[in-house]
Coordinates of C-alpha atoms in Angstrom, one line a residue:
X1 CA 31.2 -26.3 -10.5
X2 CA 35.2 -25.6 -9.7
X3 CA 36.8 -23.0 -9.0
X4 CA 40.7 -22.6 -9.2
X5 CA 43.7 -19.9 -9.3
X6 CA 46.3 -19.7 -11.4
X7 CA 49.0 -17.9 -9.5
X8 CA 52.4 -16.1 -10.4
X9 CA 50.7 -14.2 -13.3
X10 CA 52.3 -10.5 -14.1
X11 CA 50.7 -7.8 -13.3
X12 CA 48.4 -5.4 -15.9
X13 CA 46.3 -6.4 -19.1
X14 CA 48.1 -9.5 -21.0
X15 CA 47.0 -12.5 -22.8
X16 CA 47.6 -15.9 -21.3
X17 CA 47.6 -19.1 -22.9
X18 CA 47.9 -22.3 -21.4
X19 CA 47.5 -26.1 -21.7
X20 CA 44.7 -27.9 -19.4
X21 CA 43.4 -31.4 -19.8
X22 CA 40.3 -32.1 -17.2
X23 CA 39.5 -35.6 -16.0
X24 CA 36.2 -35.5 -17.6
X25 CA 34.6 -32.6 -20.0
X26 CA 33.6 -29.4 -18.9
X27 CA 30.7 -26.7 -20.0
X28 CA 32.0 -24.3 -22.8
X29 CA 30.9 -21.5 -20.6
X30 CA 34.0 -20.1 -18.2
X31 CA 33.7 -17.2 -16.5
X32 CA 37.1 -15.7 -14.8
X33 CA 38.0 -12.6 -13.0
X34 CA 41.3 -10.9 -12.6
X35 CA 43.2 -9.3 -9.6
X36 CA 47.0 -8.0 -9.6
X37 CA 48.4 -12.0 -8.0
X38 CA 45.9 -14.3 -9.7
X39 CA 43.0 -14.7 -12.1
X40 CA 40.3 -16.8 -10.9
X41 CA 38.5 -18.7 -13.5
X42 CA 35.0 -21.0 -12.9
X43 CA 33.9 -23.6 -15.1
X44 CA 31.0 -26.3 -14.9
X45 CA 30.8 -30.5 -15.4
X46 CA 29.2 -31.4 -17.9
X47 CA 27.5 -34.0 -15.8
X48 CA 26.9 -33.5 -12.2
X49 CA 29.3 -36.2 -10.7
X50 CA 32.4 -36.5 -8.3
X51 CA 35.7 -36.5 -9.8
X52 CA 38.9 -38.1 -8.0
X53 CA 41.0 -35.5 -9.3
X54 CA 41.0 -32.4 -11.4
X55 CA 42.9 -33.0 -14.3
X56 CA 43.5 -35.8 -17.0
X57 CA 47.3 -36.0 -15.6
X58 CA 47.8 -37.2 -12.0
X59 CA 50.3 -34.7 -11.1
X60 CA 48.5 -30.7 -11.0
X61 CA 49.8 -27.8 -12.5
X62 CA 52.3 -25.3 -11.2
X63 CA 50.3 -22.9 -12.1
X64 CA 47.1 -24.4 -10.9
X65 CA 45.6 -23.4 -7.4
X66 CA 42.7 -25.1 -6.1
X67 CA 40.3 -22.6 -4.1
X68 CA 40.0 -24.8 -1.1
X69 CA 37.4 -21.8 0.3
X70 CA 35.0 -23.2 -1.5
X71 CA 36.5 -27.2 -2.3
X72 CA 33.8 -29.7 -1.5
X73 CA 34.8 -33.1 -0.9
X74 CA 32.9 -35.9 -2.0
X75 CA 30.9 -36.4 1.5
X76 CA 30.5 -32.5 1.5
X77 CA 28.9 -32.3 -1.8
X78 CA 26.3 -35.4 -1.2
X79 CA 25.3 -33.3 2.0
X80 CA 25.4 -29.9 0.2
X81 CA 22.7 -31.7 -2.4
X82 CA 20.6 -33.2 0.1
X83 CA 20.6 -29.9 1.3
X84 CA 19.1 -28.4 -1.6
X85 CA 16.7 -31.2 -1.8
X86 CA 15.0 -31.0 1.6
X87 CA 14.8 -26.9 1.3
X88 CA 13.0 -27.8 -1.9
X89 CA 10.2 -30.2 -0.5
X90 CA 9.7 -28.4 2.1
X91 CA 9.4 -25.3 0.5
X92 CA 6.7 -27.4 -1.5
X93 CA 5.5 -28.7 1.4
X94 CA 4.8 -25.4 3.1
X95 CA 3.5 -23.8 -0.1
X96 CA 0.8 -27.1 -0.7
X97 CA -0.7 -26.1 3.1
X98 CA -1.4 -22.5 2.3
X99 CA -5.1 -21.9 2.2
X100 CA -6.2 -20.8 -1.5
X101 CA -9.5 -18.8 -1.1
X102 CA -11.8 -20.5 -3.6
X103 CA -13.7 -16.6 -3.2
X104 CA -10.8 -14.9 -3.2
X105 CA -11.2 -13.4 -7.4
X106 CA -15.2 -12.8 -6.2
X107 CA -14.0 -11.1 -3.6
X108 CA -11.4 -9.0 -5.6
X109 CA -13.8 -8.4 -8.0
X110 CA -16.9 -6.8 -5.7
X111 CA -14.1 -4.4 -4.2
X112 CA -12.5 -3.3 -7.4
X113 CA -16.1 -2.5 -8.5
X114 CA -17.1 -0.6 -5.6
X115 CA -13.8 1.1 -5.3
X116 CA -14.7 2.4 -9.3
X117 CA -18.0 3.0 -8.0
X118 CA -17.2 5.5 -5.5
X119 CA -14.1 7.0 -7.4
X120 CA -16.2 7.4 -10.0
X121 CA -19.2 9.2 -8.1
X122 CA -16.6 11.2 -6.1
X123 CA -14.9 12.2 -9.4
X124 CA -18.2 13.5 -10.8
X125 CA -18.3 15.7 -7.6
X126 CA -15.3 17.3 -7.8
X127 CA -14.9 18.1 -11.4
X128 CA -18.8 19.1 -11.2
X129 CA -17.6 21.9 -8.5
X130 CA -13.9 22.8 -9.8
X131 CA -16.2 23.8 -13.2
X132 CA -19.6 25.6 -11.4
X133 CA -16.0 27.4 -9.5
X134 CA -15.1 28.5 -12.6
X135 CA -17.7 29.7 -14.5
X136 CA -19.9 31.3 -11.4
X137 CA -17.0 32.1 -9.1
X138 CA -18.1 32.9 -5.9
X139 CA -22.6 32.2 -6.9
X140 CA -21.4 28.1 -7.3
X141 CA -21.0 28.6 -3.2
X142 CA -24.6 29.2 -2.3
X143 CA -26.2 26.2 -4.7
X144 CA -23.6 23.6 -4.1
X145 CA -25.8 21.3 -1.6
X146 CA -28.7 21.2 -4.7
X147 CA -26.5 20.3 -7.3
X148 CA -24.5 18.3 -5.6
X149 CA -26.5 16.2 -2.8
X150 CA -28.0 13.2 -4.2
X151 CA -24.7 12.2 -5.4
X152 CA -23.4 12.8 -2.0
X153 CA -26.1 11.1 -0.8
X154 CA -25.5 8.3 -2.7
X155 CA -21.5 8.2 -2.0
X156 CA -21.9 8.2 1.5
X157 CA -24.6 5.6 1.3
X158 CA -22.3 3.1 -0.5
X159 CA -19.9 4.0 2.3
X160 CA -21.5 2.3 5.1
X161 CA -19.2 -0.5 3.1
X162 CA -16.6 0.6 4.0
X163 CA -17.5 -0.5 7.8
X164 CA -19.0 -3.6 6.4
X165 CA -16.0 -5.2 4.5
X166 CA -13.7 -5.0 7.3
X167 CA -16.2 -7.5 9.8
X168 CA -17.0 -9.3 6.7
X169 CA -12.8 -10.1 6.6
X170 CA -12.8 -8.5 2.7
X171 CA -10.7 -6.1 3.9
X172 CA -7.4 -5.7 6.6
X173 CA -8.8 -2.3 7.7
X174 CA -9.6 -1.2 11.5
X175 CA -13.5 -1.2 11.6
X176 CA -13.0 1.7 14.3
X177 CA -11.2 4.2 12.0
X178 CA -13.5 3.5 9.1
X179 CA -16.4 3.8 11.5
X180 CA -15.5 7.2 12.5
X181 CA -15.1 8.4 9.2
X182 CA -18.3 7.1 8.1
X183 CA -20.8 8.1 10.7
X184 CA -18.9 11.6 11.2
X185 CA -19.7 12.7 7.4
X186 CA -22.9 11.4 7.2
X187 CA -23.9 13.4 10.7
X188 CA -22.9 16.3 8.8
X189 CA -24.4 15.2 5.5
X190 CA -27.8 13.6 6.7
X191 CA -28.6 15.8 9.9
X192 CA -26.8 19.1 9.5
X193 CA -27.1 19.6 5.8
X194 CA -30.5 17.7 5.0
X195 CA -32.7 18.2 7.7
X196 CA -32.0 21.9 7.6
X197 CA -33.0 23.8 4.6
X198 CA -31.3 26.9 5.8
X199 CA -27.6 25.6 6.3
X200 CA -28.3 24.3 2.5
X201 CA -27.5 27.4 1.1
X202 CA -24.4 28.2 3.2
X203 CA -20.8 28.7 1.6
X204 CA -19.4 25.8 4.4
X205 CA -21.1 23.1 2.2
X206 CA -18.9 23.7 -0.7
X207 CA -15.9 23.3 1.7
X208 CA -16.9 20.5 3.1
X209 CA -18.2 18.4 -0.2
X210 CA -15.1 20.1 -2.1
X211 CA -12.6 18.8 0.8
X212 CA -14.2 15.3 0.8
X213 CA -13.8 14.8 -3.0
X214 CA -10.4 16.1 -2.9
X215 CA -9.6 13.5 -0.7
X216 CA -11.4 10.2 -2.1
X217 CA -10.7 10.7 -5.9
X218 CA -7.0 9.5 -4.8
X219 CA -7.6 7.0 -2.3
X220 CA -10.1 5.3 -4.3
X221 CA -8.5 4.3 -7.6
X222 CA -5.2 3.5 -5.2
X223 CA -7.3 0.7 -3.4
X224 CA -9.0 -0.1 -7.3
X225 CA -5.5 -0.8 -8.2
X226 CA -4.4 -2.6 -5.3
X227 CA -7.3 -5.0 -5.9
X228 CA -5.7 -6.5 -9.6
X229 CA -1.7 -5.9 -7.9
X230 CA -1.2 -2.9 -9.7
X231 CA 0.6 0.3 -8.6
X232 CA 1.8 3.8 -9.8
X233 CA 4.0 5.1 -7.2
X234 CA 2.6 8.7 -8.0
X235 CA -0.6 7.7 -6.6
X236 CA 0.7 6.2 -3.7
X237 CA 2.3 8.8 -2.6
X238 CA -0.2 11.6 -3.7
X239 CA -2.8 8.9 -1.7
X240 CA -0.4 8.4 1.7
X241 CA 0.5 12.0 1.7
X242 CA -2.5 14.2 0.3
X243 CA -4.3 14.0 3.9
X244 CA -2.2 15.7 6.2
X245 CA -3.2 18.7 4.8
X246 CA -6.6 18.0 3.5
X247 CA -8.2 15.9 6.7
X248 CA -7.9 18.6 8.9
X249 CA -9.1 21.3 7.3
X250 CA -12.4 18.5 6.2
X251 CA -13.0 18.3 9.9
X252 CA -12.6 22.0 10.4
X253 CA -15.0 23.1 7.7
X254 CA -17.3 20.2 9.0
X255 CA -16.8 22.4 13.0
X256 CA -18.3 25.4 11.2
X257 CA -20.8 23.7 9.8
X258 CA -21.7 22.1 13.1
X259 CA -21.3 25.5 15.0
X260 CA -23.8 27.4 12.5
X261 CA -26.3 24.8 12.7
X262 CA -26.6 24.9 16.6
X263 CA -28.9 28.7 16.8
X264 CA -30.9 27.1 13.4
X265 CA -31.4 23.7 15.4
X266 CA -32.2 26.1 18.7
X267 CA -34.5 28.1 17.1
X268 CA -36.4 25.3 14.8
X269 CA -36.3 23.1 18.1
X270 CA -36.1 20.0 15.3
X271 CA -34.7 16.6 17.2
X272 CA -35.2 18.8 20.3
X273 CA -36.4 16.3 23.5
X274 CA -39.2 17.2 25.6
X275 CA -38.8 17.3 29.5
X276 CA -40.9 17.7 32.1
X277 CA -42.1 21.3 32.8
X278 CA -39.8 21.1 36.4
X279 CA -37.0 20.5 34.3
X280 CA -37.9 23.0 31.6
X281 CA -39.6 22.7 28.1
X282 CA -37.5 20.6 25.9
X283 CA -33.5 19.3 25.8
X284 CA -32.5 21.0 22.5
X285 CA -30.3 19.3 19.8
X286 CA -27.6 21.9 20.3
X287 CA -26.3 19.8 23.1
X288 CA -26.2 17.2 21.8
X289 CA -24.0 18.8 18.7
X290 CA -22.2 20.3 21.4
X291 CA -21.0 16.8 22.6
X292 CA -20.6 15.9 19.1
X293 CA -18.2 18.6 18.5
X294 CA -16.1 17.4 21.1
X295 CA -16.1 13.8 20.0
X296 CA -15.0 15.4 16.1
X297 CA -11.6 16.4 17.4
X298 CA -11.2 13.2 19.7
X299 CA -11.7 11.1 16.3
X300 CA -9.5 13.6 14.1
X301 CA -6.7 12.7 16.6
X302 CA -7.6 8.6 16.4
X303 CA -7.6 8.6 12.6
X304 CA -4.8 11.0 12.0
X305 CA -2.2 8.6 14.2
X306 CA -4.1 5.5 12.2
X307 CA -2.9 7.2 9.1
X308 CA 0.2 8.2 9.9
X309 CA 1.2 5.0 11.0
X310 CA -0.3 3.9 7.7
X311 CA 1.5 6.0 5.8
X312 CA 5.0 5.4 7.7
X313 CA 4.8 1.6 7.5
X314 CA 3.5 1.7 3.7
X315 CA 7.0 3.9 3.0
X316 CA 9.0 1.4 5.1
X317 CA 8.4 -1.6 3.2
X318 CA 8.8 0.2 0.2
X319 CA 12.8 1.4 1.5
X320 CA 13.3 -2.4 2.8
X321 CA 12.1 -3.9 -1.2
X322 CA 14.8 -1.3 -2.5
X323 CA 17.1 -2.0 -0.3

């Protein structure tokens, strides 16, 4: 490629026409750009060789300036091109050493289905609610666990994944986070909700399935996606930004839960521990939720600063790509 200047031009828009003869032919294709002292015009060989001069004529152009900025002589130009050449291989190079996972579309494949799986299941939940909200009103409170559990059941069973794929190395998640998540809703689900008839007909268990489902029919068709490189920046966002409200008020409907189960667990003395008579009759289950309550908050405060840095290095990246 050369670039040159032809100087001394007046100013403002005029047509210029002049005579130049070039050593050897040039590409049809010029491309030029115009300022108030000089127009600078690029053109292309024809065939990538060095020239010993410009034009056909020994002597240049008055007109003419050579853009010695960017002038490559003949020993700049071979290094230039050998330049080009080395970034190349070893751009091949370093791309020929990267580990393809023969697994890896298995792989994709067994998370994109379970991902539909539970957005699926969790979808049923919700819309099955939102409509029993609609046409009982207030009545679709009391009933919720019987309509609703064995799907539950079966969601949160299909969670204990979720803890899985991380060790497994399917997934970049913490194990901890996704750990607390997991065990927390299924102490609710399995102990406080199913092994207590009478906190089955309470008004909390609507809050707490309703607030769950809110929360998963976004987060699992944005991982569904992610698993065939697809994504709608509406669900993104809606998936990064949905819990700040939402997870706390999940783990406070999941407190009152806890706290109204404690006098049914107290006076059913179910899970209770006997003691010896010196020490009393029996170590009741309360306690034990008691501690549990505790440990609730502590993990509301772990996986609210795990998303949050999720959420702020997800919107990062994004700003640096448009950028």
């Amino acid at each position: 490629m050369y670039f040159c200047n032809i100087l001394n031009l007046a100013k403002g828009d005029n047509d210029y026409e002049f005579s130049l003869e070039f050593l050897q032919p040039v590409k049809p294709e010029v491309t030029h750009r115009s300022t108030q002292r000089l127009v600078n015009i690029t053109l292309r060989k024809q065939e990538e060789c060095w020239w010993d001069r410009l034009t056909l004529q020994e002597r240049k152009p008055l007109f003419l300036a050579p853009d010695f900025d960017r002038w490559l002589d003949e020993s700049d130009a071979e290094m230039e091109l050998h330049a080009q050449e080395e970034e190349i291989i070893n751009r091949v190079s370093i791309e020929s050493k990267i580990h393809k996972d023969p697994y890896l579309a298995l792989k994709k494949g067994y998370l994109f289905m379970y991902n539909l799986v539970q957005f699926l299941g969790f979808s049923w939940i919700f819309v099955n609610m939102t409509v029993r909200l609609f046409i009982l009103g207030q009545d679709s409170f009391y009933d919720t666990f019987h309509t609703i559990a064995d799907m539950m059941y079966f969601c949160q069973m299909m969670a204990a994944a979720e803890v899985i794929n991380p060790l497994l190395g399917l997934v970049k998640t913490g194990v901890f986070p996704a750990m607390i998540q997991v065990v927390g809703r299924n102490v609710i689900l399995f102990v406080v909700f199913g092994s207590l008839q009478d906190m089955q007909n309470k008004a909390v268990v609507f809050f707490v399935f309703y607030l769950w489902s809110s929360i998963e029919i976004f987060r699992y068709p944005f991982y569904m996606l992610a698993c065939i490189d697809t994504e709608w920046k509406l669900l993104t966002w809606v998936r990064y930004t949905i819990w700040i409200p939402l997870y706390p008020l999940g783990t406070l409907a999941e407190a009152v839960a806890v706290i109204q189960s404690m006098p049914v667990f107290d006076e059913t003395r179910l899970y209770s521990v006997p003691l010896p008579q010196v020490l009393g009759s029996s170590f009741s289950f309360s306690y034990t939720l008691k501690l549990y309550l505790a440990l609730m908050f502590l993990g509301l405060f772990i996986n609210f600063r795990h998303l949050f840095r999720q959420r702020r290095r997800r919107f990062r990246s994004r700003k640096r790509k448009m950028n």
